[in-house]
Short mmCIF file of C-alpha atoms and ligand atoms in Angstrom, two decimals:
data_model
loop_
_atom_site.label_atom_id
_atom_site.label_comp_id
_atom_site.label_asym_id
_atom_site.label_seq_id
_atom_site.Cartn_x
_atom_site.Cartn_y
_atom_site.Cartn_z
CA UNK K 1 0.00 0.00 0.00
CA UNK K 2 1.52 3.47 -0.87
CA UNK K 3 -0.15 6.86 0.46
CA UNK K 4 1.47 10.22 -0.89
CA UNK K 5 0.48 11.61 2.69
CA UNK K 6 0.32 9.15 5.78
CA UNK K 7 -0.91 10.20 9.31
CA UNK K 8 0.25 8.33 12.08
CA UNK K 9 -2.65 8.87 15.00
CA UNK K 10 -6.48 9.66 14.42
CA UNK K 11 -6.45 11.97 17.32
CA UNK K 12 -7.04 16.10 17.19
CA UNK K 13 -3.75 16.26 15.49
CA UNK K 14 -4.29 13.76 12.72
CA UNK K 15 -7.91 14.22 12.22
CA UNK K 16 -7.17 17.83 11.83
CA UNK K 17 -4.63 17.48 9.67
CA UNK K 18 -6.47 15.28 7.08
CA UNK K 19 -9.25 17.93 7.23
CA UNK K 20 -6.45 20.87 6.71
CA UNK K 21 -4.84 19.32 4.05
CA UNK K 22 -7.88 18.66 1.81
CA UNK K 23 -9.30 22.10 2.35
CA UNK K 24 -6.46 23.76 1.37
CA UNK K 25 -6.30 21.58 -2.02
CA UNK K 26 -4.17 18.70 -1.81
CA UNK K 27 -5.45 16.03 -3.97
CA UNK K 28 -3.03 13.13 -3.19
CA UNK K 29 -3.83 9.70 -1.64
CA UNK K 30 -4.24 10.93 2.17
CA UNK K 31 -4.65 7.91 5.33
CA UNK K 32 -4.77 7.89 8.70
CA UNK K 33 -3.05 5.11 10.83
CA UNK K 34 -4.50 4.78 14.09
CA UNK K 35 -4.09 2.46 16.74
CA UNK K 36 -7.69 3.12 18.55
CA UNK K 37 -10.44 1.35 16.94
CA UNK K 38 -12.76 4.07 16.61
CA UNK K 39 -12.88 6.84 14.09
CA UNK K 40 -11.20 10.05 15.25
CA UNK K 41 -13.16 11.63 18.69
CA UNK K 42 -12.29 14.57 20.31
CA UNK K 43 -10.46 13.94 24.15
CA UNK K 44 -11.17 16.49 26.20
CA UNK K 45 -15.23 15.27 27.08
CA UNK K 46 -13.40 11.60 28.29
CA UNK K 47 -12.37 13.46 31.73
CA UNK K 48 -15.84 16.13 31.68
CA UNK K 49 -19.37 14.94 29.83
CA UNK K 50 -18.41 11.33 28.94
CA UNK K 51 -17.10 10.62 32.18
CA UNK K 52 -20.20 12.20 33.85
CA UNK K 53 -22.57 10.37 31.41
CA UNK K 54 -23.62 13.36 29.66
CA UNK K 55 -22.37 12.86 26.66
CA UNK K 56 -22.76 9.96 24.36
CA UNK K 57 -19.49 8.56 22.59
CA UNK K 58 -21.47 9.74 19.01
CA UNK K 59 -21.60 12.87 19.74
CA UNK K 60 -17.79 13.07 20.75
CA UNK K 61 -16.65 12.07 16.82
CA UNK K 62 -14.88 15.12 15.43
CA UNK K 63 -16.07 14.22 12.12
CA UNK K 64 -19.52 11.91 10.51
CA UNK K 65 -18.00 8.98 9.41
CA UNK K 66 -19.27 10.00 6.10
CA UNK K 67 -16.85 12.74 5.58
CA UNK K 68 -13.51 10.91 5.77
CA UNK K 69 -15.01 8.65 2.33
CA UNK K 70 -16.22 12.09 0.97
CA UNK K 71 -12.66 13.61 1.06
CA UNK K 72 -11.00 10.25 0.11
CA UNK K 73 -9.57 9.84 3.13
CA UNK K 74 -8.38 6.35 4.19
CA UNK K 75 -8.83 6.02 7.61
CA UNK K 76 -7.32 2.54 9.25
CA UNK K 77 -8.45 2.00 12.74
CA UNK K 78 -6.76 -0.48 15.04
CA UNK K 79 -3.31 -0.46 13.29
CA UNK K 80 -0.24 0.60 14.73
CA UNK K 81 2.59 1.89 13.27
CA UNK K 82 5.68 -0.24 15.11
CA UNK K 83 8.03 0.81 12.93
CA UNK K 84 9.51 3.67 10.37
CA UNK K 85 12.09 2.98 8.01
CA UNK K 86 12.66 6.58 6.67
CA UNK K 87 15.03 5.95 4.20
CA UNK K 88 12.37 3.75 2.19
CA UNK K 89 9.96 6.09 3.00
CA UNK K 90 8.12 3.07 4.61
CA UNK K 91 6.05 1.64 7.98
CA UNK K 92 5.76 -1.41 9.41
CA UNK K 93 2.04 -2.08 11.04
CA UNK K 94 -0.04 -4.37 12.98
CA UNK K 95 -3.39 -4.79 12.92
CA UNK K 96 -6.01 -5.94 14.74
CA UNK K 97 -8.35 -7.12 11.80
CA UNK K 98 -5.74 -8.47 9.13
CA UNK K 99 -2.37 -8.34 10.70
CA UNK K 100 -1.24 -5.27 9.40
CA UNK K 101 1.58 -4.77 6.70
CA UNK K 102 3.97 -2.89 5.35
CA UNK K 103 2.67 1.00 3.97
CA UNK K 104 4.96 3.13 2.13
CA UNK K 105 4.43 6.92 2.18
CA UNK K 106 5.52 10.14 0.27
CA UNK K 107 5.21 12.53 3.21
CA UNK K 108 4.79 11.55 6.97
CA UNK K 109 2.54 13.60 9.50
CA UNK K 110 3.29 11.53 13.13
CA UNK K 111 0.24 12.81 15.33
CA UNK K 112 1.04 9.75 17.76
CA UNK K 113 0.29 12.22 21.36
CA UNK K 114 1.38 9.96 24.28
CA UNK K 115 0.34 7.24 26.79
CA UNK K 116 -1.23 7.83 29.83
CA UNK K 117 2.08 7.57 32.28
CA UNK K 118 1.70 4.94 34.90
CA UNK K 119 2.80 4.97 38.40
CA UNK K 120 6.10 3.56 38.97
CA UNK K 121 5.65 2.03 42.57
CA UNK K 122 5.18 -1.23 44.17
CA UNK K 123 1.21 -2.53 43.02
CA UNK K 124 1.04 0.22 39.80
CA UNK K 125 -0.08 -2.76 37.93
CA UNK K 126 -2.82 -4.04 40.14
CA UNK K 127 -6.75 -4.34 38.94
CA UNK K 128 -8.68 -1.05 40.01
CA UNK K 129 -6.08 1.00 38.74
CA UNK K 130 -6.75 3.24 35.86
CA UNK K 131 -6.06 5.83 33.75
CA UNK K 132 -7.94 8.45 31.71
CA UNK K 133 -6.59 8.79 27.89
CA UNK K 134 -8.96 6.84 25.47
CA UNK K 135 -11.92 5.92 25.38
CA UNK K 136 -11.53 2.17 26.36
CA UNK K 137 -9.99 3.69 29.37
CA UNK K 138 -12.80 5.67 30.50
CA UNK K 139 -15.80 2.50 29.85
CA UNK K 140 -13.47 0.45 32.03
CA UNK K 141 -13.27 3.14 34.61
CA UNK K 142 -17.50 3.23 34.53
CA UNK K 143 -17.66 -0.18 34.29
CA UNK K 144 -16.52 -0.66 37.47
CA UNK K 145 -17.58 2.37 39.46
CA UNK K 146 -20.96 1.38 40.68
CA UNK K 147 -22.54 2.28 43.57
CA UNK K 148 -20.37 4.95 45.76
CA UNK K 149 -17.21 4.48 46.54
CA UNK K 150 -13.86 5.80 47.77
CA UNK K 151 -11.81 6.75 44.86
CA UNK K 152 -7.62 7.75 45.39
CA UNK K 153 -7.31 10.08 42.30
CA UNK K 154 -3.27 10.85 42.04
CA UNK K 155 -2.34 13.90 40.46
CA UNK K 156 -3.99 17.34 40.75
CA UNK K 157 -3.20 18.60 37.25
CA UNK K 158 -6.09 19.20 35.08
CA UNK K 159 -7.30 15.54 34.63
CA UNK K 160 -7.04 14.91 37.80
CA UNK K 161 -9.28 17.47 38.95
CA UNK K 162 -11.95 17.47 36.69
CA UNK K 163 -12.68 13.73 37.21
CA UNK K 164 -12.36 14.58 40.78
CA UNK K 165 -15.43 16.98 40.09
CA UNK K 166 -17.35 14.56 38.24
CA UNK K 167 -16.60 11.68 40.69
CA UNK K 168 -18.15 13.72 43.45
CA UNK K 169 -21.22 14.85 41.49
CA UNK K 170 -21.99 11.14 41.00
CA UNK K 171 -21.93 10.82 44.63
CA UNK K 172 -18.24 8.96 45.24
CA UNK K 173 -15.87 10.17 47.58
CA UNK K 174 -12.72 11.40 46.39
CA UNK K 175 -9.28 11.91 47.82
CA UNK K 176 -6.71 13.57 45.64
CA UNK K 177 -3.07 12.96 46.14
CA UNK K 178 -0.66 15.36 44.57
CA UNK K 179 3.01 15.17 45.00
CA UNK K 180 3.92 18.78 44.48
CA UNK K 181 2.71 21.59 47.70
CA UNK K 182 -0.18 22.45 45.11
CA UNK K 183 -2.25 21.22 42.68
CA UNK K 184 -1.55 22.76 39.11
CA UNK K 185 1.57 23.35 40.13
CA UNK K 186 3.38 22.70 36.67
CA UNK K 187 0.66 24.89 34.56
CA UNK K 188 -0.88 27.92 36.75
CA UNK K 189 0.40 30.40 39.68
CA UNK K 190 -0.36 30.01 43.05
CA UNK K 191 -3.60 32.06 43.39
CA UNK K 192 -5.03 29.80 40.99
CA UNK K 193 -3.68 26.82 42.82
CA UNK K 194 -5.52 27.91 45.99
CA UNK K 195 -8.67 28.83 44.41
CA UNK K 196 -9.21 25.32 42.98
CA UNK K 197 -8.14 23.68 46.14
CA UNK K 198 -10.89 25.65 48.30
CA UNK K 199 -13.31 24.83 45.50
CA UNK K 200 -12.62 21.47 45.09
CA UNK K 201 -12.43 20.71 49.34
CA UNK K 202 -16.04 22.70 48.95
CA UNK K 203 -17.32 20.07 47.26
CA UNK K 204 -15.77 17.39 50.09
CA UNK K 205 -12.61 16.14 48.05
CA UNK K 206 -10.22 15.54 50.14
CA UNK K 207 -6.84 17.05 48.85
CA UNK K 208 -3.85 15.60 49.95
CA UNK K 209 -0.29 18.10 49.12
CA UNK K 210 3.13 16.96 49.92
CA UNK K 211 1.50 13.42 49.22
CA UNK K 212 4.11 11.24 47.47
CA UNK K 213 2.45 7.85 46.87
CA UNK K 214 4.91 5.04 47.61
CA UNK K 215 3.10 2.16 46.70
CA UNK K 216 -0.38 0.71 46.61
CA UNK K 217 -1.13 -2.64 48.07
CA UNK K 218 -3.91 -4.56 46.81
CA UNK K 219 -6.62 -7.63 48.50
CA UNK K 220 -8.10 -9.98 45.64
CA UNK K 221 -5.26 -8.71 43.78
CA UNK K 222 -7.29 -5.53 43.23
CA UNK K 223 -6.28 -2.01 44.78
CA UNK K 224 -7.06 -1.34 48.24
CA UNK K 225 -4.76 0.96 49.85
CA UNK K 226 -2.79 4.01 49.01
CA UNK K 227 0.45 4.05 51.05
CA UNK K 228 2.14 7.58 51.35
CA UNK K 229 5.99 8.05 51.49
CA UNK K 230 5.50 9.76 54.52
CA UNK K 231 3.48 6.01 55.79
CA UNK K 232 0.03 6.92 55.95
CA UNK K 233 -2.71 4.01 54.47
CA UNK K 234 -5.63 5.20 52.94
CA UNK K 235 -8.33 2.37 52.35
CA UNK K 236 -9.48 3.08 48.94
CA UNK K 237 -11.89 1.36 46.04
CA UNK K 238 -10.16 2.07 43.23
CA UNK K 239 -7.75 4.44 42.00
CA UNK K 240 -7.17 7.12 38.73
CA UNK K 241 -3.87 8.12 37.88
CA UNK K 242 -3.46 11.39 35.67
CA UNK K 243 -0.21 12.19 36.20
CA UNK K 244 0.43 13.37 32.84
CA UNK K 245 1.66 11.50 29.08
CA UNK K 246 5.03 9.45 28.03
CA UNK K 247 4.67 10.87 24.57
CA UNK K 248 3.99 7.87 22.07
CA UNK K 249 7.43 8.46 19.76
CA UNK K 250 9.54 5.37 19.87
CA UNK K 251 9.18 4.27 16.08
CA UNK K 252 10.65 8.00 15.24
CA UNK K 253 13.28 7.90 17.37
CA UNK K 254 14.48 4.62 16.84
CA UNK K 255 14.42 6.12 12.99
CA UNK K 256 16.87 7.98 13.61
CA UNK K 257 14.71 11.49 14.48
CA UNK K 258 16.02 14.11 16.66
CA UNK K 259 14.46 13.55 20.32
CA UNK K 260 14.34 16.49 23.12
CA UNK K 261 17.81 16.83 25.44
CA UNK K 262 18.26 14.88 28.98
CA UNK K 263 15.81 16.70 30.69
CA UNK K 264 13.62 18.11 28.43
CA UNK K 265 9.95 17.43 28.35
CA UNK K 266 10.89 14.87 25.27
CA UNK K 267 9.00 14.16 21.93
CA UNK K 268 10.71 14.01 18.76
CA UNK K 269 12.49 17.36 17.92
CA UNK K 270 10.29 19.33 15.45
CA UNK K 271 11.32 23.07 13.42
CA UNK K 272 8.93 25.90 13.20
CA UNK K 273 7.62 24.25 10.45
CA UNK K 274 6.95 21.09 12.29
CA UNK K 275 9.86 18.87 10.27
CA UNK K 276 11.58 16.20 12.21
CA UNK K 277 14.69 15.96 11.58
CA UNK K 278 14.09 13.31 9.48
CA UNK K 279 13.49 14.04 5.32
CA UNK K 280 9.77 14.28 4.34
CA UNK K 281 8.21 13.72 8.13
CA UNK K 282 6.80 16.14 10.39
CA UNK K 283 4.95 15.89 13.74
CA UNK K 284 2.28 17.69 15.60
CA UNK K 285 0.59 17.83 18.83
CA UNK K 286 1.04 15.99 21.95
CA UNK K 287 4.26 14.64 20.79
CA UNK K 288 6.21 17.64 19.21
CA UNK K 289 9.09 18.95 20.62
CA UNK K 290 9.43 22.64 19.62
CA UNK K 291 10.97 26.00 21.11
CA UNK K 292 7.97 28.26 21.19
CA UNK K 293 8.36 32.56 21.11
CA UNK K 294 5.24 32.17 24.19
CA UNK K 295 7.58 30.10 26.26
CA UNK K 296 10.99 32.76 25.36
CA UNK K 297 12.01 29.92 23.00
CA UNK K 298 12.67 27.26 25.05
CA UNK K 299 11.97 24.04 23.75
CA UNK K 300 8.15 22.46 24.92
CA UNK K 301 5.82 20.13 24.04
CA UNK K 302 1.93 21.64 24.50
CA UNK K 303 -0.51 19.28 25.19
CA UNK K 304 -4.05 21.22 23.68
CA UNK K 305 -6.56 20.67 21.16
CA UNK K 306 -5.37 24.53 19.96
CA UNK K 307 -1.61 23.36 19.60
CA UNK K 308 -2.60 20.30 17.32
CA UNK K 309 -4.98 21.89 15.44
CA UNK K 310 -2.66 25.00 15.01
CA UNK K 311 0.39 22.48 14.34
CA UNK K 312 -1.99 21.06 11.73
CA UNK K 313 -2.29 23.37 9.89
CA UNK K 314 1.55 24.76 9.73
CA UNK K 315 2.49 21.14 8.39
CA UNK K 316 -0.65 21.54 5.68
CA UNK K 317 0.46 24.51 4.73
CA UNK K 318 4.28 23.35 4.67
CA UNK K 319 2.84 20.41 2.08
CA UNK K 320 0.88 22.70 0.14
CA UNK K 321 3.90 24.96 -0.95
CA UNK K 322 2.73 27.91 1.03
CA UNK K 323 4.61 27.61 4.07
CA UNK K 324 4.45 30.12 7.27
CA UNK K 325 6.13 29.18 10.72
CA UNK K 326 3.67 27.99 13.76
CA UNK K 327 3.47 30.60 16.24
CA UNK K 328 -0.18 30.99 17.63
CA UNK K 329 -1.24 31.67 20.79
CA UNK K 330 -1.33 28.58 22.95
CA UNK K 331 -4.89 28.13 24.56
CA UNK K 332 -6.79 25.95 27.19
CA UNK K 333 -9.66 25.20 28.87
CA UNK K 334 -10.57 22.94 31.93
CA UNK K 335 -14.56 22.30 33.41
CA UNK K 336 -14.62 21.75 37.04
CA UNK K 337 -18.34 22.01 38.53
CA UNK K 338 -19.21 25.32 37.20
CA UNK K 339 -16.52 26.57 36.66
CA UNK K 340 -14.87 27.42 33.01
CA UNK K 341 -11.17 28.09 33.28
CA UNK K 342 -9.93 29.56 30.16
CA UNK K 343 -6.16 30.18 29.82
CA UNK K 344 -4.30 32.18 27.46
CA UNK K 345 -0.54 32.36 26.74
CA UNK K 346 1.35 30.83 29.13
CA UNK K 347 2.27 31.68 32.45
CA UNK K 348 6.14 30.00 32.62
CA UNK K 349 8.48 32.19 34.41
CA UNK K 350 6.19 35.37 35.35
CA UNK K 351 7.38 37.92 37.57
CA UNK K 352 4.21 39.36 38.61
CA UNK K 353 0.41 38.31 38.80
CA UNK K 354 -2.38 40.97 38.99
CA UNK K 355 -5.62 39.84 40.29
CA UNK K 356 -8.86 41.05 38.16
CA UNK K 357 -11.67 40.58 40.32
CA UNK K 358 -13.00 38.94 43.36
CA UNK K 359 -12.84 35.00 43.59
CA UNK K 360 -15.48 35.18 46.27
CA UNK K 361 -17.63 36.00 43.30
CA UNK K 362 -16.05 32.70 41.48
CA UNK K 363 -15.51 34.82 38.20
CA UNK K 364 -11.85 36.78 37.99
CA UNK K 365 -8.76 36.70 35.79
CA UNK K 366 -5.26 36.36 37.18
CA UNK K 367 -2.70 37.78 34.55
CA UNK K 368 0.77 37.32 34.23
CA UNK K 369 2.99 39.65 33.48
CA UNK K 370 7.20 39.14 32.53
CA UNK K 371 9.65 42.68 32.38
CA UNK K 372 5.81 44.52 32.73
CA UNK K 373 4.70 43.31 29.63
CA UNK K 374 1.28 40.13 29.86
CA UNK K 375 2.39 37.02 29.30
CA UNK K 376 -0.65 35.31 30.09
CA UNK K 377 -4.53 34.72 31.35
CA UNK K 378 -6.18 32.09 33.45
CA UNK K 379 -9.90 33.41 33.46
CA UNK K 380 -12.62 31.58 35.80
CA UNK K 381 -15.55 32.58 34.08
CA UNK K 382 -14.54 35.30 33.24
CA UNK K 383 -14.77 34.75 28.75
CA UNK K 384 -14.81 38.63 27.91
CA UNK K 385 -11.45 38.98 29.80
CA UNK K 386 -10.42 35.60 27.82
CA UNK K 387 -11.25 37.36 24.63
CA UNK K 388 -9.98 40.50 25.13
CA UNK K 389 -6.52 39.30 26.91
CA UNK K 390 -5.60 37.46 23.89
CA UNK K 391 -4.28 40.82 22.00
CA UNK K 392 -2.34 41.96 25.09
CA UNK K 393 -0.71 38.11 25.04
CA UNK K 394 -0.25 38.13 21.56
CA UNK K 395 1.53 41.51 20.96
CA UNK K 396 3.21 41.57 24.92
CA UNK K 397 1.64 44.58 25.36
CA UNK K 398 2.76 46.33 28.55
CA UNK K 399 0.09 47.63 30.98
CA UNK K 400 -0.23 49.27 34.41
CA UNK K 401 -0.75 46.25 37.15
CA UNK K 402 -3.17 48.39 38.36
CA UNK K 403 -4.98 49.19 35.32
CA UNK K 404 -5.15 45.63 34.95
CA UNK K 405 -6.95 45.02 37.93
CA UNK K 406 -9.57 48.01 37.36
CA UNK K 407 -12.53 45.59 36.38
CA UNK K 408 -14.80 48.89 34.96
CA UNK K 409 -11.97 49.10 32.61
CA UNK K 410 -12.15 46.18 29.48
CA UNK K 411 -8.98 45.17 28.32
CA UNK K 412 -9.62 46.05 25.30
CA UNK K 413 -8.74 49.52 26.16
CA UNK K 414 -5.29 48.30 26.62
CA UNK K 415 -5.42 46.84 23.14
CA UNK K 416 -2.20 47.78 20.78
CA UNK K 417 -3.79 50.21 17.93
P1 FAD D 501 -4.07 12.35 20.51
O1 FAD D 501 -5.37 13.08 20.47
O2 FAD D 501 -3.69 11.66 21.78
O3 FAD D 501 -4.06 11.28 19.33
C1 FAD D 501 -3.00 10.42 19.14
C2 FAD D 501 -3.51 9.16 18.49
O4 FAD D 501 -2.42 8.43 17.96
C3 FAD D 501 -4.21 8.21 19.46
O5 FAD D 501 -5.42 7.78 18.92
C4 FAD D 501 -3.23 7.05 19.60
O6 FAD D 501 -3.85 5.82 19.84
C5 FAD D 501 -2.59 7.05 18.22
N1 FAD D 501 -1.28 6.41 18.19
C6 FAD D 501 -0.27 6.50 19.07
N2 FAD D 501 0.79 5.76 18.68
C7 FAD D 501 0.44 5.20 17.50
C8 FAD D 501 1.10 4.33 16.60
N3 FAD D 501 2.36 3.92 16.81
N4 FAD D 501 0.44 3.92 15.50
C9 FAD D 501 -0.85 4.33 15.26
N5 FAD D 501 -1.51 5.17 16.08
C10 FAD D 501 -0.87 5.60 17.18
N6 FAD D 501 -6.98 19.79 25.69
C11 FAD D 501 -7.58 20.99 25.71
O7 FAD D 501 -7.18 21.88 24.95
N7 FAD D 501 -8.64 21.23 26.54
C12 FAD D 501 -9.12 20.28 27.39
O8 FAD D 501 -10.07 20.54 28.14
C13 FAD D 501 -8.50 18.99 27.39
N8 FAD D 501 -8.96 18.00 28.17
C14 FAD D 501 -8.40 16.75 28.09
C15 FAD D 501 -8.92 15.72 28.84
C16 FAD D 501 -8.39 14.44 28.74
C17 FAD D 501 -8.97 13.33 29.56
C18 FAD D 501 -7.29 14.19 27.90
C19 FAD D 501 -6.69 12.82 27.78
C20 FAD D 501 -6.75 15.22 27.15
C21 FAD D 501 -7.30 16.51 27.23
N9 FAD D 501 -6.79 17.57 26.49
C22 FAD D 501 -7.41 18.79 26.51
C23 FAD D 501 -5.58 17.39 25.67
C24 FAD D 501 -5.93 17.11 24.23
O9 FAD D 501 -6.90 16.13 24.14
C25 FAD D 501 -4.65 16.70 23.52
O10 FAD D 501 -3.74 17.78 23.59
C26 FAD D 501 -4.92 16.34 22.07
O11 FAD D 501 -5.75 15.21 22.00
C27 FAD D 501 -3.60 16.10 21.36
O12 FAD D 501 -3.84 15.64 20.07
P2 FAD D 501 -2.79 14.67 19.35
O13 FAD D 501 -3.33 14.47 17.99
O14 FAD D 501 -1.43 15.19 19.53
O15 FAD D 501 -2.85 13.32 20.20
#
């Protein structure tokens, strides 16, 4: 089989980029490789809605089925990609239905994202343990989360706490153990940090800081207890782990590709035109190593539907012979109880935060601001402010902290002409 285009992963990345590359023209033979078995779906609802039951798996496909055969796009579901040979311009696959095969390709997109990381302790690998990237994941995770129970959710990033939410609106009790002195540590300042705690202890999850877990024993084989490096036992039911992605690269890498330093975030090395290092194959989303002007040019990988999408559309463009460098905004969103967090830019070495608002009022903006100049947003239902801040992020406009905190003032006053 020979593709002139071949997408590795039917996620946001790949779906998008399929989508991007036959609006903007390009009439070769286009496939996606994916190793899930359904068509592409979008992520984000597996941790919100779908978790909560209030969304049906249907209504999570990015696309009808019927417009992947409509564009002529070949999508292959339950395949993996286990190999690249990028001299031959070639992959090695298995697959579920036939066995899989060898595919050769003109041009290679690899929108692979990453696997859930697993714990790395004594019982990781013990029934009742689960985490929350796929969909199989999250049907397991219902299947077996019946009547009310105690669940040990570890990690208080942004999966982490929205499933906390929805485990505690469907009546379980949840205790949340997070390494780091605060959850979102990694992604948001402080004020933010305590906000969400408060909320979330509101709502009677139990959040655990400082809370390093050094093993979990199990009864039946199953999970049972969460044991704490500092020695405490918590008696649990079953247990989520969202403690973030290994990105899903090995194939590239073992190609020969350019991977991230010792102690970078890792992925597979891309340019500001999302090339590997590797002739004729570029990567996107999840998985793509890249230095980005929001970050001061150090070298990240983002992990948002924006970023893929965005990244998407820099390698379509790239194929279509009208090239322009990725450099968009990064955005984000997270649902927890009623709450809409919106983020824009990002907040990675600020020297200053300016409140905008009251949180007693649970809608505010913090902003971040580097050398005087906004950096970045987080916005708790607070969308004009969203809106709005994006010029001032964009352009590093420099503003007054206290004009910044003046609510009667929008900040689109503060908007470059
Ligand atoms: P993915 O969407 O992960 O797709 C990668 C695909 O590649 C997968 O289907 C995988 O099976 C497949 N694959 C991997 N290896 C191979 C291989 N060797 N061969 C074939 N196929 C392969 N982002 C937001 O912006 N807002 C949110 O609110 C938000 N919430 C989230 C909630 C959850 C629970 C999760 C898991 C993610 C959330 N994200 C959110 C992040 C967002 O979903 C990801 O950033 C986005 O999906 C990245 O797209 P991607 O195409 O890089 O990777």
């Amino acid at each position: 089989m020979h593709f002139d285009v071949v997408i590795v992963g039917g996620g946001h990345g790949g779906a998008a980029q399929a989508a991007q590359l036959r609006q903007r023209g390009f009439a070769g033979s286009l496939a996606i490789i994916t190793a899930e078995p359904e068509l592409p779906y979008e992520r984000p609802p597996l941790s919100k809605e779908y978790l909560a039951g209030e969304k049906s798996f249907e209504r999570m496909l990015l696309r009808p089925p019927s417009f992947w055969t409509e564009r002529n796009v070949e999508v292959l579901t339950a395949t993996r990609v286990t190999a690249v040979d990028a001299a031959a311009h070639r992959l090695t696959t298995t697959a579920v239905e036939n066995g899989g095969g060898d595919i050769s390709y003109g041009q290679l997109v690899w929108a692979a994202g990453g696997d859930a990381r697993r714990l790395g302790c004594p019982g990781h690998d013990l029934a009742g343990i689960h985490v929350i990237r796929t969909r199989a994941d999250v049907d397991a995770l219902k299947a077996e989360l019946g009547a009310p129970c105690h669940v040990a959710v570890v990690g208080g990033g942004y999966i982490g706490l929205e499933s906390a939410a929805v485990l505690t609106k469907l009546g379980h009790r949840v205790t949340l153990f997070e390494a780091l002195d605060r959850v979102l540590a990694r992604v948001a300042g402080p004020e933010l940090s305590r906000f969400y705690q408060a909320e979330h202890r509101a709502h009677g999850v139990v959040i655990e800081t400082g809370a390093q877990v050094a093993a979990i024993t199990g009864a039946d084989g199953r999970a049972a207890v969460v044991v704490l490096a500092d020695g405490r036992s918590i008696a649990v039911d079953a247990v989520i782990v969202g403690i973030g992605i290994v990105p899903a690269v090995q194939p590239l890498l073992e190609a020969g590709a350019r991977g991230g330093a010792v102690g970078s975030p890792g992925g597979v090395w891309v340019d500001d035109h999302c090339r590997t290092s590797l002739a004729d194959v570029f990567a996107i989303g999840d998985c793509a190593l890249h230095a980005n002007s929001f970050a001061g040019g150090a070298e990240i990988r983002l992990e948002s539907v924006q970023n893929a999408a965005d990244m998407a559309a820099t390698v379509a463009r790239a194929i279509t012979g009208d090239p322009a460098p990725y450099h968009a905004v990064p955005w984000f969103w997270s649902n927890q109880y009623d709450l809409r967090l919106q983020t824009m830019g990002l907040s990675i070495g600020h020297d200053q935060t300016v409140l905008r608002g009251d949180p007693a009022t649970r809608s505010f903006s913090l902003i971040y601001l580097k050398a005087s100049k906004v950096i970045a947003l987080d916005c708790v239902n607070a969308a004009r402010d969203y809106v709005q801040g994006k010029a001032l992020v964009e352009k590093g406009v420099a503003v007054a902290a206290d004009a910044l905190a003046d609510t009667e003032t929008p900040l689109k006053a503060w908007h470059p002409a």
